Amino acid sequence: MATATVGLLPAVGKFLDKSLQQPWIGGKAASASEGGTFETHDPGSGEKLATVSHFNARDVDAAVAAAQRAFDKSGWATMPPNERGAMLHRLADEVERRIPIIAQIEALDAGKIEGQAQGDVANFVATMRYYADMAQHIGRRNTLAVKSHEAWTMRHPWGPCGFIFPWNFPFLLIGWGISPALAAGNTVVIKPAEDTPLSAIYLGQLAKEAGMPDGVINVVTGLGETTGAAVSSHPGMRRMSFTGSPEVGRLVAEACGRNLTPVKLELGGKGAAVVFDDVDVKATADKLVGAITFHTGQVCCDATRWLVHRRVYDQFVDECVKRMSQVRVGYQMQDSTQMGPVVNEKQRKRVLGYLDKGVREGARLLVEGGAADVPGKAGHYVKPALMEGSLENVAAREEIFGPVAYLAKFETEDEALAMVNSTDYGLANSVWSSDLGRCGRIAEQMRAGNSWINAHNVFPHGVPYGGIGKSGLGGGVNSPETLFDYWRSVSVVRPL
Ligand code: NAD
């Protein structure tokens, strides 16, 4: 570990001091069979954090075999749901006890502000407890009333389930993904993003300490095109879940299609916020600027197209410009920082590239954005940017995944709705007005998986989350729908 960070917890220092970070297979720290490695870096300083094992297809085979063994032999799949629930609560306890440790590992690895990372780890705990409790109260055997037949249905777990995750919310998304699968009695193989493998590796170790049966939670690390591709194309995987970009989502869906493996896809977005002329302009500007700068705009469900009623447009722009120009960009581990780095240099170039391309296509920069310099840190920093212009512009159409919002004006409800729905993405939008009747009307007609009213990025457990179109397939995240996805149905019939 090369990063010298003020306030590093001793347990984090000890974890990062390992010369090689090894993921977990069958309850043991596993080595890559060909000895391959890759490095993970601190996005805020550019310094190396760890050397990590790079798993090839053979290593992924071993992980799937361990997950299958645990499914068949550990008793995990067949134990009474309350016992399984108790074990998941125990794992949640272990995670909860270590929130500061995991959050610091995550903050360093993902470039995330430490307080935000603590919120992510707490969310993992809440998600695991939510499904641990729910699974105990859902009947898995249902008698059917059918004339002249005795008939019933059963719900069985599938077996090994694969999960591929992105780098923006590494630990939180692991919680959203694996909790329903585990609560339903499945075993899992987790492939974290190569930029942020550390919190998943730490979880593998914690699962062991929490007394989870060996092989119920397995972690494989490596690059997408090798380790990720081996996970998504593995015929032993009974279900797959992928969270990431639409481009890779298509590859994963194709690989699963070849094996006829059911797959859930949680992909990108180009969400809109529709701001009517009866809002509190300052409060709305506060919230939307807060949302687009949160985790440096690397949030799939962000509102990146701000559609504002003509009558309040200028006032809204003034308020946003003021706020965006004052955002303090800095190192993620510094208390004074409001917005940290983006995850890597590729992502920084992507954000800067969209500003250039957008301007070339005629957009105007109201807040200039661009590269940011943080003294003493060779990290990947950008400033927030605000653009305006035609919604045909590339910066208004494509996902940038950075702190860049794009403004356009509207006059009527119909016009606003047409603008919201003029995209192939369909993840999340919001509508802002003091007329709640109007909000409900618009919220129901926005073509996406999720609509929010007078807020953006709202995730209470129990409300299904997911995208349509280019934003995904399957949805139901954080609600009972996803738990049911992790059971397969069987019907049994006897003519009388
Ligand atoms: P990405 O698609 O590049 O990578 C995601 C994961 O896929 C990584 O683990 C990567 O190693 C793996 N991967 C890459 N190539 C692969 C291949 N050929 N086969 C199998 N796996 C492969 O995405 P990213 O850059 O890490 O994340 C950003 C994207 O994720 C954005 O589009 C964002 O909107 C989306 N996202 C969506 C949600 C959601 O809930 N809908 C949540 C977070 C992020």
PDB file of N, CA and C in Angstrom, residues 1-2 8-24 29 40 49-52 98 100-109 171 196-206 209 219 221:
ATOM      1  N   MET A   1       0.837  -1.196   0.000  1.00  0.00           N
ATOM      2  CA  MET A   1       0.000   0.000   0.000  1.00  0.00           C
ATOM      3  C   MET A   1       0.873   1.247   0.000  1.00  0.00           C
ATOM      4  N   ALA A   2       0.656   2.160  -0.955  1.00  0.00           N
ATOM      5  CA  ALA A   2       1.522   3.322  -1.050  1.00  0.00           C
ATOM      6  C   ALA A   2       0.872   4.588  -0.499  1.00  0.00           C
ATOM      7  N   LEU A   8      -6.090   7.111   8.766  1.00  0.00           N
ATOM      8  CA  LEU A   8      -6.368   5.740   8.317  1.00  0.00           C
ATOM      9  C   LEU A   8      -6.541   4.844   9.544  1.00  0.00           C
ATOM     10  N   LEU A   9      -7.623   4.082   9.592  1.00  0.00           N
ATOM     11  CA  LEU A   9      -7.859   3.193  10.732  1.00  0.00           C
ATOM     12  C   LEU A   9      -6.813   2.069  10.724  1.00  0.00           C
ATOM     13  N   PRO A  10      -6.355   1.616  11.916  1.00  0.00           N
ATOM     14  CA  PRO A  10      -5.347   0.545  11.937  1.00  0.00           C
ATOM     15  C   PRO A  10      -5.819  -0.696  11.176  1.00  0.00           C
ATOM     16  N   ALA A  11      -7.093  -1.045  11.307  1.00  0.00           N
ATOM     17  CA  ALA A  11      -7.585  -2.255  10.623  1.00  0.00           C
ATOM     18  C   ALA A  11      -7.527  -2.095   9.113  1.00  0.00           C
ATOM     19  N   VAL A  12      -7.720  -0.871   8.635  1.00  0.00           N
ATOM     20  CA  VAL A  12      -7.641  -0.621   7.187  1.00  0.00           C
ATOM     21  C   VAL A  12      -6.181  -0.713   6.745  1.00  0.00           C
ATOM     22  N   GLY A  13      -5.298  -0.119   7.551  1.00  0.00           N
ATOM     23  CA  GLY A  13      -3.871  -0.193   7.240  1.00  0.00           C
ATOM     24  C   GLY A  13      -3.419  -1.643   7.148  1.00  0.00           C
ATOM     25  N   LYS A  14      -3.877  -2.460   8.108  1.00  0.00           N
ATOM     26  CA  LYS A  14      -3.476  -3.869   8.134  1.00  0.00           C
ATOM     27  C   LYS A  14      -4.002  -4.591   6.881  1.00  0.00           C
ATOM     28  N   PHE A  15      -5.247  -4.312   6.537  1.00  0.00           N
ATOM     29  CA  PHE A  15      -5.847  -4.946   5.349  1.00  0.00           C
ATOM     30  C   PHE A  15      -5.067  -4.552   4.095  1.00  0.00           C
ATOM     31  N   LEU A  16      -4.746  -3.266   3.985  1.00  0.00           N
ATOM     32  CA  LEU A  16      -4.080  -2.796   2.764  1.00  0.00           C
ATOM     33  C   LEU A  16      -2.596  -3.164   2.719  1.00  0.00           C
ATOM     34  N   ASP A  17      -2.050  -3.566   3.854  1.00  0.00           N
ATOM     35  CA  ASP A  17      -0.631  -3.928   3.886  1.00  0.00           C
ATOM     36  C   ASP A  17      -0.330  -5.287   3.254  1.00  0.00           C
ATOM     37  N   LYS A  18      -1.393  -6.064   2.991  1.00  0.00           N
ATOM     38  CA  LYS A  18      -1.143  -7.385   2.378  1.00  0.00           C
ATOM     39  C   LYS A  18      -0.459  -7.195   1.037  1.00  0.00           C
ATOM     40  N   SER A  19       0.521  -8.055   0.755  1.00  0.00           N
ATOM     41  CA  SER A  19       1.238  -7.872  -0.508  1.00  0.00           C
ATOM     42  C   SER A  19       0.361  -8.303  -1.688  1.00  0.00           C
ATOM     43  N   LEU A  20      -0.590  -9.195  -1.428  1.00  0.00           N
ATOM     44  CA  LEU A  20      -1.496  -9.617  -2.505  1.00  0.00           C
ATOM     45  C   LEU A  20      -2.907  -9.752  -1.934  1.00  0.00           C
ATOM     46  N   GLN A  21      -3.866  -9.107  -2.571  1.00  0.00           N
ATOM     47  CA  GLN A  21      -5.266  -9.254  -2.158  1.00  0.00           C
ATOM     48  C   GLN A  21      -5.863 -10.425  -2.924  1.00  0.00           C
ATOM     49  N   GLN A  22      -6.297 -11.436  -2.150  1.00  0.00           N
ATOM     50  CA  GLN A  22      -6.839 -12.639  -2.791  1.00  0.00           C
ATOM     51  C   GLN A  22      -8.337 -12.741  -2.516  1.00  0.00           C
ATOM     52  N   PRO A  23      -9.122 -13.025  -3.528  1.00  0.00           N
ATOM     53  CA  PRO A  23     -10.558 -13.191  -3.314  1.00  0.00           C
ATOM     54  C   PRO A  23     -10.873 -14.540  -2.650  1.00  0.00           C
ATOM     55  N   TRP A  24     -12.130 -14.818  -2.459  1.00  0.00           N
ATOM     56  CA  TRP A  24     -12.539 -15.949  -1.635  1.00  0.00           C
ATOM     57  C   TRP A  24     -13.305 -16.983  -2.441  1.00  0.00           C
ATOM     58  N   ALA A  29      -9.084 -17.926   1.092  1.00  0.00           N
ATOM     59  CA  ALA A  29      -8.446 -16.954   0.202  1.00  0.00           C
ATOM     60  C   ALA A  29      -7.816 -17.746  -0.935  1.00  0.00           C
ATOM     61  N   THR A  40      -5.042  -2.021  -8.091  1.00  0.00           N
ATOM     62  CA  THR A  40      -6.124  -1.060  -7.891  1.00  0.00           C
ATOM     63  C   THR A  40      -5.513   0.192  -7.267  1.00  0.00           C
ATOM     64  N   LEU A  49      -3.042   1.159  -4.448  1.00  0.00           N
ATOM     65  CA  LEU A  49      -3.587   0.719  -3.157  1.00  0.00           C
ATOM     66  C   LEU A  49      -3.248  -0.736  -2.889  1.00  0.00           C
ATOM     67  N   ALA A  50      -3.348  -1.571  -3.934  1.00  0.00           N
ATOM     68  CA  ALA A  50      -3.146  -3.011  -3.722  1.00  0.00           C
ATOM     69  C   ALA A  50      -2.869  -3.723  -5.042  1.00  0.00           C
ATOM     70  N   THR A  51      -2.215  -4.875  -4.904  1.00  0.00           N
ATOM     71  CA  THR A  51      -2.095  -5.826  -6.015  1.00  0.00           C
ATOM     72  C   THR A  51      -3.127  -6.913  -5.761  1.00  0.00           C
ATOM     73  N   VAL A  52      -3.886  -7.267  -6.782  1.00  0.00           N
ATOM     74  CA  VAL A  52      -5.041  -8.148  -6.614  1.00  0.00           C
ATOM     75  C   VAL A  52      -4.919  -9.338  -7.566  1.00  0.00           C
ATOM     76  N   ARG A  98     -18.323  -3.088  11.484  1.00  0.00           N
ATOM     77  CA  ARG A  98     -17.113  -2.606  10.785  1.00  0.00           C
ATOM     78  C   ARG A  98     -17.424  -1.514   9.769  1.00  0.00           C
ATOM     79  N   PRO A 100     -17.045   1.710   9.805  1.00  0.00           N
ATOM     80  CA  PRO A 100     -15.954   2.671   9.529  1.00  0.00           C
ATOM     81  C   PRO A 100     -14.814   2.042   8.721  1.00  0.00           C
ATOM     82  N   ILE A 101     -14.555   0.753   8.966  1.00  0.00           N
ATOM     83  CA  ILE A 101     -13.437   0.091   8.267  1.00  0.00           C
ATOM     84  C   ILE A 101     -13.781  -0.105   6.787  1.00  0.00           C
ATOM     85  N   ILE A 102     -14.949  -0.710   6.557  1.00  0.00           N
ATOM     86  CA  ILE A 102     -15.322  -0.989   5.156  1.00  0.00           C
ATOM     87  C   ILE A 102     -15.487   0.326   4.390  1.00  0.00           C
ATOM     88  N   ALA A 103     -16.066   1.327   5.071  1.00  0.00           N
ATOM     89  CA  ALA A 103     -16.281   2.619   4.402  1.00  0.00           C
ATOM     90  C   ALA A 103     -14.944   3.247   4.013  1.00  0.00           C
ATOM     91  N   GLN A 104     -13.938   3.102   4.860  1.00  0.00           N
ATOM     92  CA  GLN A 104     -12.647   3.709   4.517  1.00  0.00           C
ATOM     93  C   GLN A 104     -11.989   2.969   3.346  1.00  0.00           C
ATOM     94  N   ILE A 105     -12.109   1.644   3.357  1.00  0.00           N
ATOM     95  CA  ILE A 105     -11.568   0.863   2.227  1.00  0.00           C
ATOM     96  C   ILE A 105     -12.269   1.296   0.934  1.00  0.00           C
ATOM     97  N   GLU A 106     -13.584   1.417   1.028  1.00  0.00           N
ATOM     98  CA  GLU A 106     -14.384   1.787  -0.150  1.00  0.00           C
ATOM     99  C   GLU A 106     -14.061   3.211  -0.614  1.00  0.00           C
ATOM    100  N   ALA A 107     -13.921   4.122   0.359  1.00  0.00           N
ATOM    101  CA  ALA A 107     -13.642   5.522   0.015  1.00  0.00           C
ATOM    102  C   ALA A 107     -12.310   5.619  -0.727  1.00  0.00           C
ATOM    103  N   LEU A 108     -11.314   4.872  -0.245  1.00  0.00           N
ATOM    104  CA  LEU A 108      -9.998   4.910  -0.884  1.00  0.00           C
ATOM    105  C   LEU A 108     -10.038   4.279  -2.272  1.00  0.00           C
ATOM    106  N   ASP A 109     -10.756   3.184  -2.399  1.00  0.00           N
ATOM    107  CA  ASP A 109     -10.735   2.407  -3.649  1.00  0.00           C
ATOM    108  C   ASP A 109     -11.605   3.056  -4.734  1.00  0.00           C
ATOM    109  N   PHE A 171     -19.989  -1.627  -2.708  1.00  0.00           N
ATOM    110  CA  PHE A 171     -20.483  -2.430  -1.575  1.00  0.00           C
ATOM    111  C   PHE A 171     -22.006  -2.366  -1.471  1.00  0.00           C
ATOM    112  N   THR A 196     -12.514  -1.393  -8.330  1.00  0.00           N
ATOM    113  CA  THR A 196     -12.931  -1.350  -6.912  1.00  0.00           C
ATOM    114  C   THR A 196     -13.152  -2.752  -6.339  1.00  0.00           C
ATOM    115  N   PRO A 197     -12.114  -3.585  -6.306  1.00  0.00           N
ATOM    116  CA  PRO A 197     -12.338  -4.968  -5.849  1.00  0.00           C
ATOM    117  C   PRO A 197     -12.252  -5.143  -4.326  1.00  0.00           C
ATOM    118  N   LEU A 198     -11.772  -4.122  -3.599  1.00  0.00           N
ATOM    119  CA  LEU A 198     -11.329  -4.374  -2.221  1.00  0.00           C
ATOM    120  C   LEU A 198     -12.467  -4.651  -1.239  1.00  0.00           C
ATOM    121  N   SER A 199     -13.578  -3.926  -1.347  1.00  0.00           N
ATOM    122  CA  SER A 199     -14.644  -4.149  -0.352  1.00  0.00           C
ATOM    123  C   SER A 199     -15.273  -5.533  -0.538  1.00  0.00           C
ATOM    124  N   ALA A 200     -15.297  -6.040  -1.774  1.00  0.00           N
ATOM    125  CA  ALA A 200     -15.838  -7.390  -2.002  1.00  0.00           C
ATOM    126  C   ALA A 200     -14.919  -8.436  -1.381  1.00  0.00           C
ATOM    127  N   ILE A 201     -13.607  -8.214  -1.510  1.00  0.00           N
ATOM    128  CA  ILE A 201     -12.644  -9.148  -0.909  1.00  0.00           C
ATOM    129  C   ILE A 201     -12.801  -9.141   0.613  1.00  0.00           C
ATOM    130  N   TYR A 202     -12.983  -7.948   1.159  1.00  0.00           N
ATOM    131  CA  TYR A 202     -13.168  -7.842   2.617  1.00  0.00           C
ATOM    132  C   TYR A 202     -14.447  -8.579   3.042  1.00  0.00           C
ATOM    133  N   LEU A 203     -15.491  -8.479   2.219  1.00  0.00           N
ATOM    134  CA  LEU A 203     -16.753  -9.168   2.545  1.00  0.00           C
ATOM    135  C   LEU A 203     -16.551 -10.684   2.559  1.00  0.00           C
ATOM    136  N   GLY A 204     -15.759 -11.194   1.619  1.00  0.00           N
ATOM    137  CA  GLY A 204     -15.498 -12.634   1.588  1.00  0.00           C
ATOM    138  C   GLY A 204     -14.905 -13.105   2.906  1.00  0.00           C
ATOM    139  N   GLN A 205     -13.967 -12.316   3.414  1.00  0.00           N
ATOM    140  CA  GLN A 205     -13.316 -12.632   4.690  1.00  0.00           C
ATOM    141  C   GLN A 205     -14.330 -12.554   5.843  1.00  0.00           C
ATOM    142  N   LEU A 206     -15.202 -11.537   5.800  1.00  0.00           N
ATOM    143  CA  LEU A 206     -16.198 -11.372   6.873  1.00  0.00           C
ATOM    144  C   LEU A 206     -17.217 -12.510   6.884  1.00  0.00           C
ATOM    145  N   GLU A 209     -15.797 -15.147   8.827  1.00  0.00           N
ATOM    146  CA  GLU A 209     -15.810 -14.844  10.268  1.00  0.00           C
ATOM    147  C   GLU A 209     -17.219 -14.897  10.845  1.00  0.00           C
ATOM    148  N   VAL A 219     -16.008 -14.894  -4.101  1.00  0.00           N
ATOM    149  CA  VAL A 219     -15.641 -13.647  -4.771  1.00  0.00           C
ATOM    150  C   VAL A 219     -14.555 -13.967  -5.790  1.00  0.00           C
ATOM    151  N   THR A 221     -11.981 -12.030  -8.677  1.00  0.00           N
ATOM    152  CA  THR A 221     -11.545 -10.702  -9.100  1.00  0.00           C
ATOM    153  C   THR A 221     -10.780 -10.793 -10.410  1.00  0.00           C
TER     154      THR A 221
END
